[in-house]
Short mmCIF file of C-alpha atoms and ligand atoms in Angstrom, two decimals:
data_model
loop_
_atom_site.label_atom_id
_atom_site.label_comp_id
_atom_site.label_asym_id
_atom_site.label_seq_id
_atom_site.Cartn_x
_atom_site.Cartn_y
_atom_site.Cartn_z
CA MET A 1 3.17 -6.74 -45.25
CA ASP A 2 5.26 -9.50 -43.56
CA VAL A 3 7.30 -7.88 -40.65
CA PRO A 4 10.20 -8.50 -40.08
CA VAL A 5 10.79 -11.03 -36.44
CA ASP A 6 13.35 -10.70 -34.72
CA SER A 7 15.63 -12.98 -35.68
CA ASP A 8 15.29 -11.15 -39.30
CA LEU A 9 16.37 -8.76 -37.95
CA ALA A 10 19.33 -10.06 -35.20
CA ARG A 11 20.77 -11.83 -38.84
CA VAL A 12 20.95 -8.60 -40.39
CA ARG A 13 22.81 -6.86 -38.00
CA SER A 14 24.88 -9.92 -38.18
CA PHE A 15 25.87 -8.94 -42.29
CA ILE A 16 26.92 -5.27 -41.51
CA ASP A 17 28.90 -6.17 -38.37
CA GLU A 18 30.34 -8.11 -40.52
CA ALA A 19 31.05 -6.91 -43.80
CA GLN A 20 33.44 -4.44 -43.97
CA ARG A 21 32.74 -2.20 -47.52
CA ILE A 22 28.42 -1.60 -47.59
CA VAL A 23 26.85 0.15 -50.29
CA VAL A 24 23.34 1.39 -49.83
CA LEU A 25 20.94 2.28 -52.41
CA THR A 26 18.36 4.00 -51.61
CA GLY A 27 14.66 5.85 -52.63
CA ALA A 28 11.76 8.42 -52.41
CA GLY A 29 10.82 5.00 -50.01
CA ILE A 30 12.86 7.23 -46.61
CA SER A 31 11.85 9.95 -47.56
CA THR A 32 8.43 9.77 -47.33
CA GLU A 33 8.84 10.68 -43.36
CA SER A 34 9.59 13.26 -44.73
CA GLY A 35 6.95 14.05 -45.58
CA ILE A 36 8.50 13.98 -49.30
CA PRO A 37 5.50 11.55 -51.24
CA ASP A 38 6.91 7.71 -52.86
CA PHE A 39 6.26 7.31 -56.90
CA ARG A 40 5.03 3.88 -56.83
CA GLY A 41 3.66 3.41 -53.63
CA PRO A 42 0.49 2.95 -51.88
CA GLN A 43 0.02 7.01 -51.83
CA GLY A 44 2.47 7.65 -55.08
CA VAL A 45 2.51 10.87 -57.31
CA TRP A 46 2.87 8.05 -60.53
CA THR A 47 -0.01 5.42 -58.02
CA ARG A 48 -2.76 8.81 -57.93
CA ASP A 49 -2.45 9.92 -60.95
CA PRO A 50 -0.65 7.63 -63.91
CA ALA A 51 -0.47 10.11 -66.80
CA ALA A 52 1.43 12.41 -64.28
CA GLU A 53 4.77 10.01 -65.25
CA LYS A 54 3.94 10.49 -69.52
CA LEU A 55 4.48 13.42 -68.55
CA SER A 56 7.40 13.77 -66.73
CA ASN A 57 9.92 13.73 -69.29
CA LEU A 58 12.00 15.40 -70.86
CA GLN A 59 11.34 15.49 -74.74
CA HIS A 60 7.97 17.49 -72.81
CA TYR A 61 9.05 19.59 -71.04
CA MET A 62 11.46 20.92 -73.79
CA ALA A 63 8.60 21.44 -76.36
CA ASP A 64 5.93 22.52 -74.50
CA PRO A 65 6.04 25.82 -72.39
CA ASP A 66 3.18 24.89 -70.71
CA VAL A 67 4.57 22.06 -69.36
CA ARG A 68 7.86 24.51 -68.12
CA ARG A 69 5.66 26.61 -66.27
CA ARG A 70 3.75 23.83 -64.50
CA ALA A 71 6.65 22.56 -63.80
CA TRP A 72 8.42 25.19 -62.35
CA GLN A 73 5.20 26.42 -60.64
CA ALA A 74 5.59 22.61 -58.74
CA ARG A 75 8.96 23.58 -58.17
CA LEU A 76 7.67 26.16 -55.67
CA GLN A 77 5.52 24.01 -53.91
CA HIS A 78 7.73 20.70 -53.57
CA GLU A 79 7.80 19.57 -50.34
CA ALA A 80 11.58 18.54 -50.49
CA TRP A 81 11.90 23.17 -49.74
CA ASP A 82 10.51 22.31 -45.86
CA ALA A 83 11.09 18.89 -45.49
CA GLN A 84 13.56 17.55 -42.49
CA PRO A 85 15.82 13.98 -42.49
CA ASN A 86 14.15 11.82 -40.88
CA ALA A 87 15.14 8.14 -38.83
CA GLY A 88 15.57 6.81 -41.87
CA HIS A 89 18.44 9.46 -43.24
CA ARG A 90 20.15 9.39 -39.44
CA ALA A 91 20.97 5.85 -38.88
CA LEU A 92 22.69 6.30 -42.35
CA VAL A 93 24.67 8.33 -41.28
CA THR A 94 25.16 5.94 -38.14
CA LEU A 95 26.24 3.50 -40.08
CA GLU A 96 28.78 5.81 -42.75
CA ARG A 97 30.52 6.49 -38.62
CA ALA A 98 30.99 2.89 -37.80
CA GLY A 99 33.09 3.21 -39.84
CA LYS A 100 30.86 0.61 -42.32
CA LEU A 101 29.60 2.45 -45.92
CA ASP A 102 31.80 2.70 -48.73
CA THR A 103 28.81 4.93 -51.11
CA LEU A 104 25.18 5.90 -50.72
CA ILE A 105 23.25 5.33 -54.55
CA THR A 106 20.56 7.56 -53.63
CA GLN A 107 17.97 8.00 -56.63
CA ASN A 108 16.48 10.73 -54.54
CA ILE A 109 16.58 14.87 -55.73
CA ASP A 110 15.62 15.70 -52.34
CA GLY A 111 19.25 16.30 -50.24
CA LEU A 112 18.12 15.18 -47.43
CA HIS A 113 21.08 12.29 -47.09
CA GLN A 114 23.13 15.19 -47.16
CA ARG A 115 20.86 17.47 -44.17
CA ALA A 116 21.49 14.48 -42.20
CA GLY A 117 24.91 14.76 -41.81
CA SER A 118 25.84 12.06 -44.73
CA SER A 119 29.37 12.91 -46.33
CA PRO A 120 28.40 13.94 -49.59
CA ALA A 121 31.78 12.94 -50.80
CA ARG A 122 30.09 8.92 -50.17
CA ILE A 123 26.59 10.87 -51.43
CA VAL A 124 26.28 9.53 -55.68
CA GLU A 125 23.02 11.75 -56.81
CA ILE A 126 22.01 9.10 -59.36
CA HIS A 127 19.11 11.01 -60.31
CA GLY A 128 20.28 14.61 -59.69
CA THR A 129 19.32 16.71 -57.27
CA ILE A 130 16.12 19.84 -56.72
CA HIS A 131 18.26 22.27 -55.78
CA GLU A 132 20.04 23.17 -58.57
CA VAL A 133 19.27 24.23 -62.08
CA VAL A 134 21.30 24.43 -65.36
CA CYS A 135 20.73 25.38 -68.94
CA MET A 136 19.84 22.60 -71.29
CA GLN A 137 21.64 24.41 -74.19
CA CYS A 138 24.72 25.86 -72.10
CA GLY A 139 25.05 23.44 -69.28
CA GLU A 140 25.50 26.25 -67.08
CA ARG A 141 24.30 25.06 -62.88
CA GLY A 142 23.83 27.96 -60.81
CA PRO A 143 20.99 27.87 -57.31
CA MET A 144 17.43 26.48 -57.53
CA SER A 145 16.41 29.27 -54.63
CA GLY A 146 17.23 32.36 -57.82
CA ALA A 147 15.52 30.83 -60.18
CA LEU A 148 12.84 30.18 -58.34
CA ALA A 149 13.21 33.87 -56.72
CA ARG A 150 12.28 34.20 -60.48
CA VAL A 151 8.97 32.31 -61.13
CA ARG A 152 7.65 34.07 -58.16
CA LYS A 153 8.16 37.27 -59.77
CA GLY A 154 6.55 36.42 -62.42
CA GLU A 155 8.87 34.65 -65.20
CA LEU A 156 6.98 31.92 -65.23
CA ASP A 157 9.65 29.26 -67.77
CA PRO A 158 12.81 31.74 -66.85
CA ALA A 159 15.47 31.44 -69.60
CA CYS A 160 19.58 30.98 -68.50
CA PHE A 161 21.53 35.09 -68.71
CA THR A 162 23.94 33.72 -70.16
CA CYS A 163 22.46 32.17 -73.68
CA GLY A 164 19.40 32.93 -73.48
CA GLY A 165 18.40 28.86 -73.45
CA ILE A 166 15.67 26.52 -71.48
CA LEU A 167 16.59 25.77 -67.74
CA LYS A 168 15.42 22.69 -65.81
CA SER A 169 16.18 21.15 -62.60
CA ALA A 170 19.16 19.58 -62.29
CA THR A 171 16.96 16.31 -62.04
CA ILE A 172 17.27 13.34 -63.89
CA SER A 173 14.10 13.03 -66.40
CA PHE A 174 12.97 10.15 -68.51
CA GLY A 175 14.17 10.38 -71.27
CA GLN A 176 17.87 12.06 -69.65
CA ALA A 177 21.04 10.14 -69.99
CA LEU A 178 21.98 9.89 -66.61
CA VAL A 179 26.04 10.95 -66.03
CA ALA A 180 28.36 8.09 -67.34
CA ALA A 181 30.61 9.21 -64.32
CA ASP A 182 27.61 8.84 -61.46
CA LEU A 183 26.90 5.41 -63.18
CA ARG A 184 30.33 3.63 -63.30
CA ARG A 185 31.01 4.89 -60.20
CA ALA A 186 28.08 3.11 -58.39
CA ASP A 187 28.81 0.46 -60.83
CA GLN A 188 32.16 -0.34 -59.22
CA ALA A 189 31.17 0.54 -55.85
CA ALA A 190 28.79 -2.40 -56.66
CA ARG A 191 31.26 -4.38 -57.59
CA GLY A 192 33.65 -4.09 -54.57
CA CYS A 193 30.79 -4.18 -51.94
CA ASP A 194 30.49 -6.98 -49.16
CA LEU A 195 26.70 -6.51 -48.65
CA LEU A 196 24.47 -3.47 -50.49
CA PHE A 197 21.43 -2.84 -49.00
CA ALA A 198 18.41 -1.62 -51.49
CA ILE A 199 16.07 1.15 -49.47
CA GLY A 200 13.56 2.25 -49.87
CA SER A 201 13.16 1.60 -53.23
CA SER A 202 10.65 -0.93 -55.63
CA LEU A 203 14.12 -1.14 -58.00
CA LYS A 204 12.02 -0.45 -61.17
CA VAL A 205 13.92 2.12 -62.71
CA PHE A 206 16.50 1.17 -64.19
CA PRO A 207 19.96 1.23 -65.19
CA ILE A 208 20.15 1.82 -61.58
CA ALA A 209 18.47 -0.03 -60.08
CA GLY A 210 20.67 -2.75 -61.64
CA VAL A 211 23.07 -2.80 -59.41
CA VAL A 212 21.20 -5.15 -56.99
CA PRO A 213 22.24 -8.65 -59.38
CA VAL A 214 26.00 -6.45 -60.05
CA ALA A 215 26.49 -7.08 -56.61
CA LYS A 216 25.30 -10.44 -55.93
CA ASP A 217 27.18 -11.58 -58.98
CA ALA A 218 29.80 -10.21 -57.32
CA ASP A 219 29.64 -12.83 -54.29
CA ALA A 220 28.23 -9.49 -51.97
CA ARG A 221 25.14 -9.63 -49.39
CA VAL A 222 22.07 -8.48 -50.53
CA VAL A 223 19.50 -7.04 -48.00
CA ILE A 224 16.26 -5.35 -49.15
CA VAL A 225 14.62 -3.50 -46.13
CA ASN A 226 11.11 -1.98 -47.72
CA GLY A 227 7.47 -1.23 -46.97
CA GLU A 228 5.95 -4.00 -49.78
CA ALA A 229 7.58 -6.56 -51.73
CA THR A 230 9.91 -5.90 -54.67
CA GLU A 231 10.56 -7.77 -57.92
CA MET A 232 14.38 -8.04 -56.88
CA ASP A 233 13.34 -10.18 -53.04
CA ALA A 234 13.39 -13.80 -54.41
CA LEU A 235 17.99 -12.04 -55.03
CA ALA A 236 18.04 -11.07 -51.67
CA ASP A 237 20.28 -12.86 -49.11
CA ALA A 238 17.22 -10.69 -45.90
CA VAL A 239 14.54 -9.34 -46.97
CA LEU A 240 12.86 -6.76 -44.38
CA HIS A 241 9.88 -5.32 -44.72
CA GLY A 242 8.44 -2.11 -42.52
CA VAL A 243 8.08 1.38 -41.65
CA LEU A 244 11.94 2.58 -42.61
CA GLY A 245 11.68 4.70 -39.77
CA GLU A 246 11.41 2.48 -36.96
CA LEU A 247 13.93 0.00 -38.85
CA LEU A 248 16.65 1.00 -40.02
CA PRO A 249 17.41 2.46 -36.51
CA THR A 250 16.83 -1.53 -35.51
CA LEU A 251 19.75 -2.24 -37.72
CA VAL A 252 22.17 0.45 -37.23
CA SER A 253 21.79 0.48 -33.32
CA GLY A 254 25.15 -0.62 -30.93
CA LEU A 255 27.71 0.75 -33.48
CA ILE A 256 30.07 2.37 -32.50
CA SER A 257 30.61 5.55 -34.19
CA THR A 258 34.66 5.14 -35.83
CA SER A 259 34.88 9.14 -36.13
N1 LIG B 1 8.89 2.49 -44.78
C1 LIG B 1 9.39 1.86 -46.21
N2 LIG B 1 8.85 1.45 -46.98
C2 LIG B 1 8.65 2.79 -47.76
C3 LIG B 1 7.80 3.87 -47.15
C4 LIG B 1 8.77 3.85 -45.67
N3 LIG B 1 7.54 4.68 -44.66
N4 LIG B 1 8.03 4.47 -47.75
C5 LIG B 1 7.47 4.59 -48.91
N5 LIG B 1 8.06 3.12 -49.46
C6 LIG B 1 7.83 2.24 -49.94
C7 LIG B 1 7.54 2.06 -51.59
O1 LIG B 1 6.40 1.02 -50.55
C8 LIG B 1 7.59 1.96 -52.39
O2 LIG B 1 7.53 0.44 -52.79
O3 LIG B 1 9.57 2.80 -51.02
C9 LIG B 1 9.41 2.48 -52.34
C10 LIG B 1 9.21 2.76 -52.98
O4 LIG B 1 9.13 3.26 -54.57
P1 LIG B 1 9.50 4.80 -56.02
O5 LIG B 1 7.97 5.01 -55.13
O6 LIG B 1 9.44 3.45 -56.87
O7 LIG B 1 10.86 5.52 -55.78
P2 LIG B 1 11.93 4.67 -56.20
O8 LIG B 1 12.21 3.07 -55.85
O9 LIG B 1 12.54 5.30 -55.16
O10 LIG B 1 11.70 5.00 -57.65
C11 LIG B 1 12.64 5.10 -58.51
O11 LIG B 1 11.34 6.62 -60.35
O12 LIG B 1 10.03 7.63 -60.19
C12 LIG B 1 11.56 7.76 -61.20
O13 LIG B 1 13.43 9.21 -60.60
C13 LIG B 1 11.73 9.05 -60.04
O14 LIG B 1 14.31 7.96 -58.34
C14 LIG B 1 12.78 8.07 -58.90
C15 LIG B 1 12.65 6.42 -60.14
#
């Protein structure tokens, strides 16, 4: 991994100084230092178990009670429950408090950006959240904690109290449509920004990875910050390879909070 030199960091810091409307897209890479594994990195969930990626789609979940029972057991053990925000999340709070952040689009479902202090009103959780459950029949939503309490008491595949439908975490699985309003909001933010950061993402999952070329086509600068190369690096005005928990605080140090 080619570690960025001071001139690369200085160049990206100058981009931040010149920008007024920054959009940030984060991926699982910003949460690994909080103990939540990513998917396609060297120790990623799909890297270690390619078959698991195929199983994590909606039709398997809806069709097979055994897949749901395993999913509920996995939710009980999810690393997000004990995870704390890390320096990378906090760096994005600094960016927001300096008045530079327009929208934070996250592919992560762990809620760590909110826990770090990023304003929920600026966050688009484009792949949903693990902190809520939704009934796949009537759409009723509730806290994940309540559903997990039922699983701990022995309900291995808890059904919706209102209609008896299948309950699922309020995350967007493969085969499931994204929330159209969220996608529109992310697209509009990318079209209106003057600087887009793609942080901790392999940029392999669409449609949301598409905000990178959208921002580029709208004459925004694009900066990719990641532990390894992505297929969109050639699009970027700057690419920083390194550990996010070290790189991001360096990029925002010296920014003055305006709020
Ligand atoms: N510092 C820098 N980069 C890191 C770090 C770190 N501490 N940890 C991981 N990374 C990098 C990995 O090298 C990898 O390139 O973050 C990237 C994470 O990529 P993915 O695992 O593909 O995660 P993401 O891009 O968020 O996946 C998108 O795929 O499985 C679906 O819905 C899921 O939202 C997810 C989507």
